[in-house]
Tab-separated table of C-alpha atoms and ligand atoms in Angstrom:
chain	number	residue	atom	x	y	z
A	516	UNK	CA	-64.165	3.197	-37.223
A	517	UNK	CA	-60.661	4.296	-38.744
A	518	UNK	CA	-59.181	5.731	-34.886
A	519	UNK	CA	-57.263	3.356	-33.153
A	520	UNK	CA	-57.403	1.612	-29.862
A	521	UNK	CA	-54.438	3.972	-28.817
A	522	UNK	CA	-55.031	7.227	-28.922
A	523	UNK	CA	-52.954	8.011	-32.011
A	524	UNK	CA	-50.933	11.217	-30.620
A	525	UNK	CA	-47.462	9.922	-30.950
A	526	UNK	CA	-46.383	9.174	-34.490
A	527	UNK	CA	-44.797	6.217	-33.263
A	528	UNK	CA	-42.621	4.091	-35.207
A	529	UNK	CA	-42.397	0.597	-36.318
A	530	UNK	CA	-39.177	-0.491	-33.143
A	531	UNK	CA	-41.430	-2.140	-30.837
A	532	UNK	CA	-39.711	-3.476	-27.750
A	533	UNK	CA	-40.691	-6.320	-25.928
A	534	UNK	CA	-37.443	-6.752	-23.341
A	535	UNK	CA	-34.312	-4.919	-22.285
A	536	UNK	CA	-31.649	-6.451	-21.073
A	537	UNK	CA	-29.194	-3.377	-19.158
A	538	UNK	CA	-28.426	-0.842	-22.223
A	539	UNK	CA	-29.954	-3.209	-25.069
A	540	UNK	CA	-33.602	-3.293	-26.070
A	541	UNK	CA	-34.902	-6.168	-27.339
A	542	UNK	CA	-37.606	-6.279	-30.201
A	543	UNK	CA	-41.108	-8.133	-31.184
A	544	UNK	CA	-38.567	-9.978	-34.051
A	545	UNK	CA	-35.994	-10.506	-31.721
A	546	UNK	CA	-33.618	-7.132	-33.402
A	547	UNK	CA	-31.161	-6.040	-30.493
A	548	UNK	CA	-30.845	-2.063	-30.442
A	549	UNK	CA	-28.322	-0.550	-28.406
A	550	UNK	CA	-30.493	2.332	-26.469
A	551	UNK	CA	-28.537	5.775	-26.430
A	552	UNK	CA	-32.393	6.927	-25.581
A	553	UNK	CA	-33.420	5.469	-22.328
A	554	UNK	CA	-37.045	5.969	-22.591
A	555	UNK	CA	-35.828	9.663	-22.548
A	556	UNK	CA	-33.350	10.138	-19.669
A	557	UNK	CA	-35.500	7.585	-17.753
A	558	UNK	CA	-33.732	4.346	-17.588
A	559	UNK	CA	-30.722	5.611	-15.772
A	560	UNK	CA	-29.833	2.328	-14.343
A	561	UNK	CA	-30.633	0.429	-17.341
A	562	UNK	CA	-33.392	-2.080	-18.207
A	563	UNK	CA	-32.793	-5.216	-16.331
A	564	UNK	CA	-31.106	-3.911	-12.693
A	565	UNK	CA	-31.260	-6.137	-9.974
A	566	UNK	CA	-31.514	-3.816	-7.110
A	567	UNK	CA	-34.304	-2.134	-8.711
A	568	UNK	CA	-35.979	-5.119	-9.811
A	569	UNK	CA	-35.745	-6.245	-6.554
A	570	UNK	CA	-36.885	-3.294	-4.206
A	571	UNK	CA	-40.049	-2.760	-6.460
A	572	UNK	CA	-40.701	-6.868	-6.386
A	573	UNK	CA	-40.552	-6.389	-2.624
A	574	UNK	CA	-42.727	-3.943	-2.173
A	575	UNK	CA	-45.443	-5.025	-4.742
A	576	UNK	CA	-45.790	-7.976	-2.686
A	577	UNK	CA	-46.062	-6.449	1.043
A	578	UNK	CA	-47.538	-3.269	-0.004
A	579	UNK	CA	-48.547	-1.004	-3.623
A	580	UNK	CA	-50.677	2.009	-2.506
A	581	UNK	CA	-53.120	2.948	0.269
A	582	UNK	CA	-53.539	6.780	-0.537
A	583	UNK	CA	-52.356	10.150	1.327
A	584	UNK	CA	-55.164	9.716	3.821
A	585	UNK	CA	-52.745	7.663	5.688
A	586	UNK	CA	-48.975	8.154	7.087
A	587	UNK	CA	-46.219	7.056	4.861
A	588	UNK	CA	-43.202	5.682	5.975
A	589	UNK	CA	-41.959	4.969	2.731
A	590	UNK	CA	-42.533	8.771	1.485
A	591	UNK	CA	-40.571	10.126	4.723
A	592	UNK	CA	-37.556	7.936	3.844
A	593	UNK	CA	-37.563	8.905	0.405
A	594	UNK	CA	-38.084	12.421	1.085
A	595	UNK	CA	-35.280	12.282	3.716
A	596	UNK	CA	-33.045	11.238	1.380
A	597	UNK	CA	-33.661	14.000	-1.222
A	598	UNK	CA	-33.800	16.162	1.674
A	599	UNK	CA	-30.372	15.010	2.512
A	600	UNK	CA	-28.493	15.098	-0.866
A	601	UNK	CA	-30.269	18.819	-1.947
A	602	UNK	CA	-30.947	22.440	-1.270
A	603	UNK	CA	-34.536	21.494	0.112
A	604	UNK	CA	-36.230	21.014	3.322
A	605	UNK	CA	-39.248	19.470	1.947
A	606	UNK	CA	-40.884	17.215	-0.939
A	607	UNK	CA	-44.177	16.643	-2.694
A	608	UNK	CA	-44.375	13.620	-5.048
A	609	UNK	CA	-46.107	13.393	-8.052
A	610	UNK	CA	-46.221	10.458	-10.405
A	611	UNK	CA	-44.927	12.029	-13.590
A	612	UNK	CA	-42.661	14.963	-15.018
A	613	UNK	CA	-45.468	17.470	-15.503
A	614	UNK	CA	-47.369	17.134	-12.481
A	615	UNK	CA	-43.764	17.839	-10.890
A	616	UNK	CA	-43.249	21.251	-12.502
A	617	UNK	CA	-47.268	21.849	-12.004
A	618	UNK	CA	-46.399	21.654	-8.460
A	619	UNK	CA	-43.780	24.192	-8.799
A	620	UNK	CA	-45.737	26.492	-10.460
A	621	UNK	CA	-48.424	26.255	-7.779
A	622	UNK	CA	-45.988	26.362	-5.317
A	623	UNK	CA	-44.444	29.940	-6.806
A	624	UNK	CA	-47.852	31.630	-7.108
A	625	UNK	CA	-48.799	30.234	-3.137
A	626	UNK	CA	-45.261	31.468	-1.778
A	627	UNK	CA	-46.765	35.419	-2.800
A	628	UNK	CA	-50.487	34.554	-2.670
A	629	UNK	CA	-51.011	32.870	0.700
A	630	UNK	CA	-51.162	36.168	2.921
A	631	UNK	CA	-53.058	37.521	0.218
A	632	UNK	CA	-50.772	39.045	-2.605
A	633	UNK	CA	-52.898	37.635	-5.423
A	634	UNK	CA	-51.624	39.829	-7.668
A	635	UNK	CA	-47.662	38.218	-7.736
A	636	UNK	CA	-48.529	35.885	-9.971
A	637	UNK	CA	-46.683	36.200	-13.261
A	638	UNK	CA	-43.507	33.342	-13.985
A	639	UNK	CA	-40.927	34.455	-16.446
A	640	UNK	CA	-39.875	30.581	-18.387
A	641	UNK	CA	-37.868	30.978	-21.491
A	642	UNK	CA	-38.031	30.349	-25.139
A	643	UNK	CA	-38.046	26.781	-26.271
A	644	UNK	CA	-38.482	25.527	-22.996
A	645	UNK	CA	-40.248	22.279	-22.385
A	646	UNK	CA	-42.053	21.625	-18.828
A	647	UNK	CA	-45.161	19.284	-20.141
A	648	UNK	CA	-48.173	18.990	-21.753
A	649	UNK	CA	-50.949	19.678	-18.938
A	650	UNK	CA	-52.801	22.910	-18.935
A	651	UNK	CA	-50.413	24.751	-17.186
A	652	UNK	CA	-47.323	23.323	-18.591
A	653	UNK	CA	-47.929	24.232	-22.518
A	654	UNK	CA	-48.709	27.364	-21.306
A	655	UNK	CA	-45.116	28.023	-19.710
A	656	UNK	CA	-43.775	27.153	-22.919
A	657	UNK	CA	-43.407	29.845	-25.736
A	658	UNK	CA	-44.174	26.782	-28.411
A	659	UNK	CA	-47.227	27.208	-30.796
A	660	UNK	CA	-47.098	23.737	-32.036
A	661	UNK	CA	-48.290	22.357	-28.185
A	662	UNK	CA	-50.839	25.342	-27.991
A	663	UNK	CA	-53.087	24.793	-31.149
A	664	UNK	CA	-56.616	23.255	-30.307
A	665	UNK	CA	-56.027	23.647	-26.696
A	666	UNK	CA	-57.192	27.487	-26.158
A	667	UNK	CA	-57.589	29.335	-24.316
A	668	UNK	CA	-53.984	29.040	-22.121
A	669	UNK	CA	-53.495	29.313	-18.914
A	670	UNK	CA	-52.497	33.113	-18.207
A	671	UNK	CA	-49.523	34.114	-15.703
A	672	UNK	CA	-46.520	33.154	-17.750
A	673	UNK	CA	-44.312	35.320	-19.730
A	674	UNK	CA	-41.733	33.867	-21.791
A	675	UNK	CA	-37.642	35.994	-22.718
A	676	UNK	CA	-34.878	34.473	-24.663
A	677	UNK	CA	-33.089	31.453	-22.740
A	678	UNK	CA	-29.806	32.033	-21.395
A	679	UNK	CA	-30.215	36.714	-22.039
A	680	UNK	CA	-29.828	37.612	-18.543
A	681	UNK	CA	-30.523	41.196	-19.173
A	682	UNK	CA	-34.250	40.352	-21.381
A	683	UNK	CA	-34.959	38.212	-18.126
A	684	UNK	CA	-34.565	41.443	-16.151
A	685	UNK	CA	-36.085	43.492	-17.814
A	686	UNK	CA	-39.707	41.384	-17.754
A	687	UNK	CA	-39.895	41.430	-14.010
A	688	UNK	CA	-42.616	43.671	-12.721
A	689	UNK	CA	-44.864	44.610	-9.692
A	690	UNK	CA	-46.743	41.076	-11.063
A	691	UNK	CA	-44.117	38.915	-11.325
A	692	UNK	CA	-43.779	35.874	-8.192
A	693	UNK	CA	-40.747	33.712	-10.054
A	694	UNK	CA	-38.374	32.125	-13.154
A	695	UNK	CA	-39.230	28.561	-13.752
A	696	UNK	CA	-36.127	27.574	-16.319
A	697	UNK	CA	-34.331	24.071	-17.302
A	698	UNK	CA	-30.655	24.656	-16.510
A	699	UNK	CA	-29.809	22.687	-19.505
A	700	UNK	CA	-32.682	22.576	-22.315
A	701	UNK	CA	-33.795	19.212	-23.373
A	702	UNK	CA	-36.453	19.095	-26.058
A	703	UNK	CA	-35.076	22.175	-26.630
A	704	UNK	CA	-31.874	20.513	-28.263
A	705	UNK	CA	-29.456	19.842	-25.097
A	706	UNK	CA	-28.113	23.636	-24.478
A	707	UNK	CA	-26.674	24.247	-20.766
A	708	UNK	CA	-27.333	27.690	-19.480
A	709	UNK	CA	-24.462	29.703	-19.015
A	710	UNK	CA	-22.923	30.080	-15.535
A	711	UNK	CA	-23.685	33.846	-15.518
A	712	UNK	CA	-27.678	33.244	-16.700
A	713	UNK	CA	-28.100	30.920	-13.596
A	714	UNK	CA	-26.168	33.068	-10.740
A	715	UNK	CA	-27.944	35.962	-12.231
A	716	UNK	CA	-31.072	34.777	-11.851
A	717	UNK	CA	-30.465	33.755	-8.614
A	718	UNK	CA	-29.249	37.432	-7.842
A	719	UNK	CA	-32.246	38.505	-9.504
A	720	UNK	CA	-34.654	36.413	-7.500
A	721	UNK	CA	-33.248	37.670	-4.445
A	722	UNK	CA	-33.367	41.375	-5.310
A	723	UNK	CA	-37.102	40.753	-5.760
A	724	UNK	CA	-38.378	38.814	-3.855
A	725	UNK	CA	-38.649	36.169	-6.749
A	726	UNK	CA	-38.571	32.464	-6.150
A	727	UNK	CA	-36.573	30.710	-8.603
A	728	UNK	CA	-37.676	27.005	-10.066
A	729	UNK	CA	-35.909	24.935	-12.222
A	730	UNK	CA	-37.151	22.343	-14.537
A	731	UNK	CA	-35.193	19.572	-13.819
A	732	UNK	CA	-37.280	16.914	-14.915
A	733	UNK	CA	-34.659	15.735	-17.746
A	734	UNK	CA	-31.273	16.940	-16.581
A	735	UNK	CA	-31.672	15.907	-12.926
A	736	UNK	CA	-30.699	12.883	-11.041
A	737	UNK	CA	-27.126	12.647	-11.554
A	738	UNK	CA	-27.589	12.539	-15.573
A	739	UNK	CA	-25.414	15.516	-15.431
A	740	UNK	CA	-22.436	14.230	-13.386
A	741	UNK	CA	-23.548	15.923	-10.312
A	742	UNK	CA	-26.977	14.569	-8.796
A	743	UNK	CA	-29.051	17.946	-9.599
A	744	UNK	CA	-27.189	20.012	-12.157
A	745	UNK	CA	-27.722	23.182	-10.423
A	746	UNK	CA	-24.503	21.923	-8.433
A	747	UNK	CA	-22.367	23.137	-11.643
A	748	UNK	CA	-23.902	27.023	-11.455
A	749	UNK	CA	-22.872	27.379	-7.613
A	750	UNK	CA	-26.117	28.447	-6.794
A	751	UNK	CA	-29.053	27.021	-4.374
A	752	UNK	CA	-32.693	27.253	-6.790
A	753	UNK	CA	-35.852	27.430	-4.344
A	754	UNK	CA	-37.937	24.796	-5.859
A	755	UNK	CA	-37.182	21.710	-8.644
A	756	UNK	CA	-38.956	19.594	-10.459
A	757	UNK	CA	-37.933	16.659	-10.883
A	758	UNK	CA	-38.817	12.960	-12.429
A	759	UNK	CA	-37.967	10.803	-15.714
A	760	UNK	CA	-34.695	9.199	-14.243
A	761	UNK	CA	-35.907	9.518	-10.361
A	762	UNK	CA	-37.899	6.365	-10.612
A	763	UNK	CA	-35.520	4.548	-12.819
A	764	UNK	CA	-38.390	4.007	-15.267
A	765	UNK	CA	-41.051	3.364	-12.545
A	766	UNK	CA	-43.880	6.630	-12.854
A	767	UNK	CA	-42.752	9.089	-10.441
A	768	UNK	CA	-42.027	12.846	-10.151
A	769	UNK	CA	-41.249	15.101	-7.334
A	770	UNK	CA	-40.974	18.816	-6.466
A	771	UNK	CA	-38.388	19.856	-4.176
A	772	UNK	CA	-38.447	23.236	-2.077
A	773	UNK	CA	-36.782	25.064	0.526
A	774	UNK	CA	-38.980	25.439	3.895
A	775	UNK	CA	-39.339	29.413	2.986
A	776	UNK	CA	-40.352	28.724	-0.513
A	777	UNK	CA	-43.037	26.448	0.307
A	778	UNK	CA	-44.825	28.767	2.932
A	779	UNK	CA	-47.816	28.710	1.048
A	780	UNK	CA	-48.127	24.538	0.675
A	781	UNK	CA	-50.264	24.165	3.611
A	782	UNK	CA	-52.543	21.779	4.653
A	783	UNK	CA	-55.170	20.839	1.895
A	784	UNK	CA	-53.793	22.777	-0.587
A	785	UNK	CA	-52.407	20.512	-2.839
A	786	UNK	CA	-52.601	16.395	-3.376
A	787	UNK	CA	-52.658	13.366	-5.375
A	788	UNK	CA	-53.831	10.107	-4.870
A	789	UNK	CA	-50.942	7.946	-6.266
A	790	UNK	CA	-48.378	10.566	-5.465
A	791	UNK	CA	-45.798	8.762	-3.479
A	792	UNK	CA	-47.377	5.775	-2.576
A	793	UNK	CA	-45.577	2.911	-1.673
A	794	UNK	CA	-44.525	0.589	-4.883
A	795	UNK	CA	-43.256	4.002	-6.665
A	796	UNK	CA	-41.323	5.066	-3.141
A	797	UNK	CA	-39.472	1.794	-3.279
A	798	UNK	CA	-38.664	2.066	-6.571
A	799	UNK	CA	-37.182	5.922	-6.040
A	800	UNK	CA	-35.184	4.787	-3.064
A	801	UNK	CA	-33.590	2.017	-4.905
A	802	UNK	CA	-32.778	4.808	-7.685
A	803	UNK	CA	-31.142	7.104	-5.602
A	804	UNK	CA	-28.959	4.051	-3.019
A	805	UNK	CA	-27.523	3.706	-6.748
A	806	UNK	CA	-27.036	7.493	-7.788
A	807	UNK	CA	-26.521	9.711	-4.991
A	808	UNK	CA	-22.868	8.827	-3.703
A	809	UNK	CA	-19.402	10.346	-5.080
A	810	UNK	CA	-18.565	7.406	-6.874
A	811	UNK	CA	-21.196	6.507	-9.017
A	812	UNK	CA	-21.479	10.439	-9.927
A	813	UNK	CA	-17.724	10.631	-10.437
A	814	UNK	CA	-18.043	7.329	-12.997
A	815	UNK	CA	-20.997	9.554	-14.970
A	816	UNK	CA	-18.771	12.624	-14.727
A	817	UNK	CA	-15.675	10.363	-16.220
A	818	UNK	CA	-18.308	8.444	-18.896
A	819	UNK	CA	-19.413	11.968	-19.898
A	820	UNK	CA	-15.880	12.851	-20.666
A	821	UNK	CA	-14.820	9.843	-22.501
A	822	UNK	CA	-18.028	9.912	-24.774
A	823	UNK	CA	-17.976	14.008	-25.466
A	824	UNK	CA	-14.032	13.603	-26.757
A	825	UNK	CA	-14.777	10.902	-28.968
A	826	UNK	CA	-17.658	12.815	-30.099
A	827	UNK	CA	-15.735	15.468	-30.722
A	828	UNK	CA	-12.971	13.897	-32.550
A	829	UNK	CA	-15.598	12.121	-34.476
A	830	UNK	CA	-17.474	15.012	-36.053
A	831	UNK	CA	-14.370	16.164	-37.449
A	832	UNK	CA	-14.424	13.477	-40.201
A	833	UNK	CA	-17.819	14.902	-40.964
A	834	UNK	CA	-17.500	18.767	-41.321
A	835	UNK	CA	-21.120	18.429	-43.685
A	836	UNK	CA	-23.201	16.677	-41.179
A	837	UNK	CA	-21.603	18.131	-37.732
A	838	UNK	CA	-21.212	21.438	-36.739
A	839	UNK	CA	-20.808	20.676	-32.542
A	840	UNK	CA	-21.177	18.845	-29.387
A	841	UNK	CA	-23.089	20.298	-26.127
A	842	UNK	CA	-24.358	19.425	-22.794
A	843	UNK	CA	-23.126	18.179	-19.461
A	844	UNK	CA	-22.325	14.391	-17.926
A	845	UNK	CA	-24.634	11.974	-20.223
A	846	UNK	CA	-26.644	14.737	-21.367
A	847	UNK	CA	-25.162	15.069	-24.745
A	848	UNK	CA	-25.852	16.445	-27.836
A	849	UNK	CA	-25.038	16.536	-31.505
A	850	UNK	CA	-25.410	19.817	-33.498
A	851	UNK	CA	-26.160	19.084	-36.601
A	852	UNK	CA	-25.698	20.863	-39.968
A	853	UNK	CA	-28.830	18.564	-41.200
A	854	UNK	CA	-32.646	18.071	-39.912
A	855	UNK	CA	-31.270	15.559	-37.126
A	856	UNK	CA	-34.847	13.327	-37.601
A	857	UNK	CA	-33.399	11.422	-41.448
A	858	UNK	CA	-30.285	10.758	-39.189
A	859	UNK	CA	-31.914	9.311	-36.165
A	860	UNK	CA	-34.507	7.417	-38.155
A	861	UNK	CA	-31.036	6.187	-40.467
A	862	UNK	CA	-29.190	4.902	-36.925
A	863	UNK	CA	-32.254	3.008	-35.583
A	864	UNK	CA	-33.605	1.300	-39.020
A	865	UNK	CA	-29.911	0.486	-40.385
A	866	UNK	CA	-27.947	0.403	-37.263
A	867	UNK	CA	-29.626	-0.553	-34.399
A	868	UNK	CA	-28.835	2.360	-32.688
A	869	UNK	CA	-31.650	4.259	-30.839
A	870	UNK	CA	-31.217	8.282	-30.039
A	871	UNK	CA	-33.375	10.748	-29.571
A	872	UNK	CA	-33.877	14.171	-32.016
A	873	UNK	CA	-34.407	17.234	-30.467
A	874	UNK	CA	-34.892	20.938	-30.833
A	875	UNK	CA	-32.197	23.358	-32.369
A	876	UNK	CA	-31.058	20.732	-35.089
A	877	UNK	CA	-29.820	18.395	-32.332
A	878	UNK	CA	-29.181	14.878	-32.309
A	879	UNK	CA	-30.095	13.817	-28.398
A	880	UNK	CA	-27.657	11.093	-26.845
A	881	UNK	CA	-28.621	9.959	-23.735
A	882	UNK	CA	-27.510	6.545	-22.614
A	883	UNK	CA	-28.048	4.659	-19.817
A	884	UNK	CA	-26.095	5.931	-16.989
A	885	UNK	CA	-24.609	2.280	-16.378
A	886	UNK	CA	-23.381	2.316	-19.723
A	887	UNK	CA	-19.232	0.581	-19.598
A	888	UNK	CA	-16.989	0.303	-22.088
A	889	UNK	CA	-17.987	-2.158	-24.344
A	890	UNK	CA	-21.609	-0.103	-25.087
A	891	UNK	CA	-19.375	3.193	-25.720
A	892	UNK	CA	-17.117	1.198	-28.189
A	893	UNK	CA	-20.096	-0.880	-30.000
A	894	UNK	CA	-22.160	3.091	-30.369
A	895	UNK	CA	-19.195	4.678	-31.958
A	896	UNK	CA	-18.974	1.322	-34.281
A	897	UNK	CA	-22.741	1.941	-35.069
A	898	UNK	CA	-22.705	5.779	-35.361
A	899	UNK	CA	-19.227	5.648	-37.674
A	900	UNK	CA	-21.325	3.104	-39.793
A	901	UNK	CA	-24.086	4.929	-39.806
A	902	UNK	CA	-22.540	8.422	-40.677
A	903	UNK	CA	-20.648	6.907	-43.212
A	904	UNK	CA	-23.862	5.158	-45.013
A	905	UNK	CA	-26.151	8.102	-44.523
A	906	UNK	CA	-27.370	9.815	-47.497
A	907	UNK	CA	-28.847	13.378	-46.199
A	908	UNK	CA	-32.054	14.287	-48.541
A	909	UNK	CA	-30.387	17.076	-51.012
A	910	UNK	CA	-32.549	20.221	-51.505
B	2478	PLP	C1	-40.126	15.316	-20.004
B	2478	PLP	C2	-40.115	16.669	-19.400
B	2478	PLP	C3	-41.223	17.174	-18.707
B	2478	PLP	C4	-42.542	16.449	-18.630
B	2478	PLP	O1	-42.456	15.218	-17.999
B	2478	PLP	P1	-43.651	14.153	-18.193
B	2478	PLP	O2	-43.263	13.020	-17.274
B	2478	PLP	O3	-43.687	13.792	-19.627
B	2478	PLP	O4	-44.900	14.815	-17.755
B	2478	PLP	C5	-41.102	18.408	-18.113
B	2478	PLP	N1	-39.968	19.123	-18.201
B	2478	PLP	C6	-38.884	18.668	-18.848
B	2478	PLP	C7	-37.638	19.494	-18.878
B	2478	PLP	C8	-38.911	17.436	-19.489
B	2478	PLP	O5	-37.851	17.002	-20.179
């Protein structure tokens, strides 16, 4: 037998963390890396917070899960408080990023199909978009590499150019029930839509009767500097997805809707059995006491600012391996004039210094939100190092 244990999907490599102690990880052989990743916009508080340690400690120990079948006081406090801080009236939680957006999808297609307009069911998404790897998911993204070996896809999604108002337009027709789009792209190499993409989708949506979801499974809780970044377009979506930083690195997800766009989410027609039960509730209220007030998202906003001009006055003293920097709040990224993986692999294995590569030749930062002084200072010592010792492979 040559297959291992672990389903060997992920090309993992050899950093294998044992601890974390706030924006440090901690390996087998005791290397410290400083984490600019956060388990991928998940570890927004860090790895070692008290207050979340704490609240999920708490609960673990008076209650973990009991199922929907039962009335959840935890999931109506939670839900208040998203209720309270957002556009929407109402929440369904799920217990990761893709079950989040599946909701949404289901959600779009019910909000025209449940009087009986079955056939409203086409959702515009955009190229390069990421929204997961379940059925549905791959098959709102326009990327082959995610589609091979799974045919056939699931039909009802029809994907235009990110951020080309007018190719979004001109795709809506007597089938089409909704956009689902990421305001800012993640996997798809940190690139914000543009102010007049977002409010004119919005406009569109409303001309048509459309419902308009956005994926904002990475750039959402208050990794933006605002605690959804649809705040920054001025407009009001219908549903979100959201998850990866909502649960602080606990498994949860949720999708968010206003009480019109959920019409069709009825009784019975969607569930889960872990979604929102207790342990994972705790854990997203602790997440969002910490995030959702005008100070913390006013320190993330001033942290994003700080970072993104030393960034920028950085890649000046290397014109050959920078060509920009993008993104909003903590959601940064590096344009590179290189493949961004030799560079990321180069940080980690020489400098102790853990990003993420993405999409579009882009070099992901996305550090704890928590992240002070010292951490900013001690990544642009590693990334100077690092730049300055990096060889790029020559063609
Ligand atoms: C990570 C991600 C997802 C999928 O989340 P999972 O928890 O991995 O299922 C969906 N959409 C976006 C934008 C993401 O970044």
């Amino acid at each position: 037998m040559s297959i291992t244990p672990l389903m060997p999907v992920y090309p993992r490599c050899g950093v294998r963390p044992v601890r974390g102690e706030h924006c440090h990880l901690i390996d087998e052989d005791g290397t410290r890396y400083l984490d600019f990743a956060s388990g991928i916009a998940v570890n927004l508080l860090g790895h070692s917070h008290a207050g979340l340690i704490g609240a999920i400690q708490k609960q673990a120990e008076t209650l973990m899960h009991v199922s929907n079948l039962y009335g959840s006081p935890q999931g109506e406090e939670l839900a208040q408080k998203l209720v309270d801080n957002t556009f929407a009236d109402t929440v369904f939680f799920t217990n990761s990023g893709a079950e989040a957006v599946e909701c949404a999808i289901k959600t779009v297609r019910a909000y025209h199909q449940h009087d009986g307009n079955d056939e409203r069911f086409e959702i515009i998404t955009f190229v390069n978009a990421f929204h997961g790897r379940t059925m549905a998911t791959i098959s709102a993204s326009n990327q082959e590499k995610m589609h091979k070996g799974f045919n056939p896809l699931l039909p009802g999604f029809r994907y235009v150019e990110f951020d080309d108002l007018e190719a979004a337009k001109a795709a809506i027709g007597p089938q089409t029930a909704g956009f689902l789009v990421e305001p800012v792209q993640g996997e798809g190499g940190i690139r914000p839509a543009s102010q007049e993409f977002m409010q004119g989708l919005r406009k569109l949506a409303d001309e048509h009767d459309l419902l308009l979801a956005l994926d904002e499974v990475q750039c959402g809780v208050a990794r933006t500097g605002t605690l959804y970044a649809y705040e920054q377009y001025g407009i009001e979506p219908d549903v979100v997805a959201s998850a990866k930083g909502i649960g602080g690195g606990f498994p949860i997800g949720a999708c968010l809707a206003t009480e019109k766009a959920a019409r069709g989410m009825t009784f019975g027609t969607h569930g889960s059995t872990y979604g929102g039960n207790p342990l994972g509730m705790a854990a997203g209220m602790a997440v969002m006491e910490a995030v959702a007030n005008d100070e913390f998202l006013a320190e993330v906003r001033a942290k994003g600012e700080r970072l993104r001009s030393r960034l920028e006055q950085f890649i000046g003293n290397y014109p050959d391996l920078f060509e920009s920097v993008r993104g909003m709040g903590l959601m940064l990224g590096m344009k590179m004039k290189v493949e961004p993986r030799p560079f990321m692999v180069h940080l980690r294995d020489h400098h102790e210094l853990l990003t993420v590569a993405a999409g579009d030749n882009t070099l992901r930062l996305l550090p704890p939100l928590v992240i002070g002084d010292a951490e900013m200072d001690e990544f642009f010592e590693k990334l100077s190092a690092g730049a300055a010792s990096f060889q790029p492979e020559h063609a």
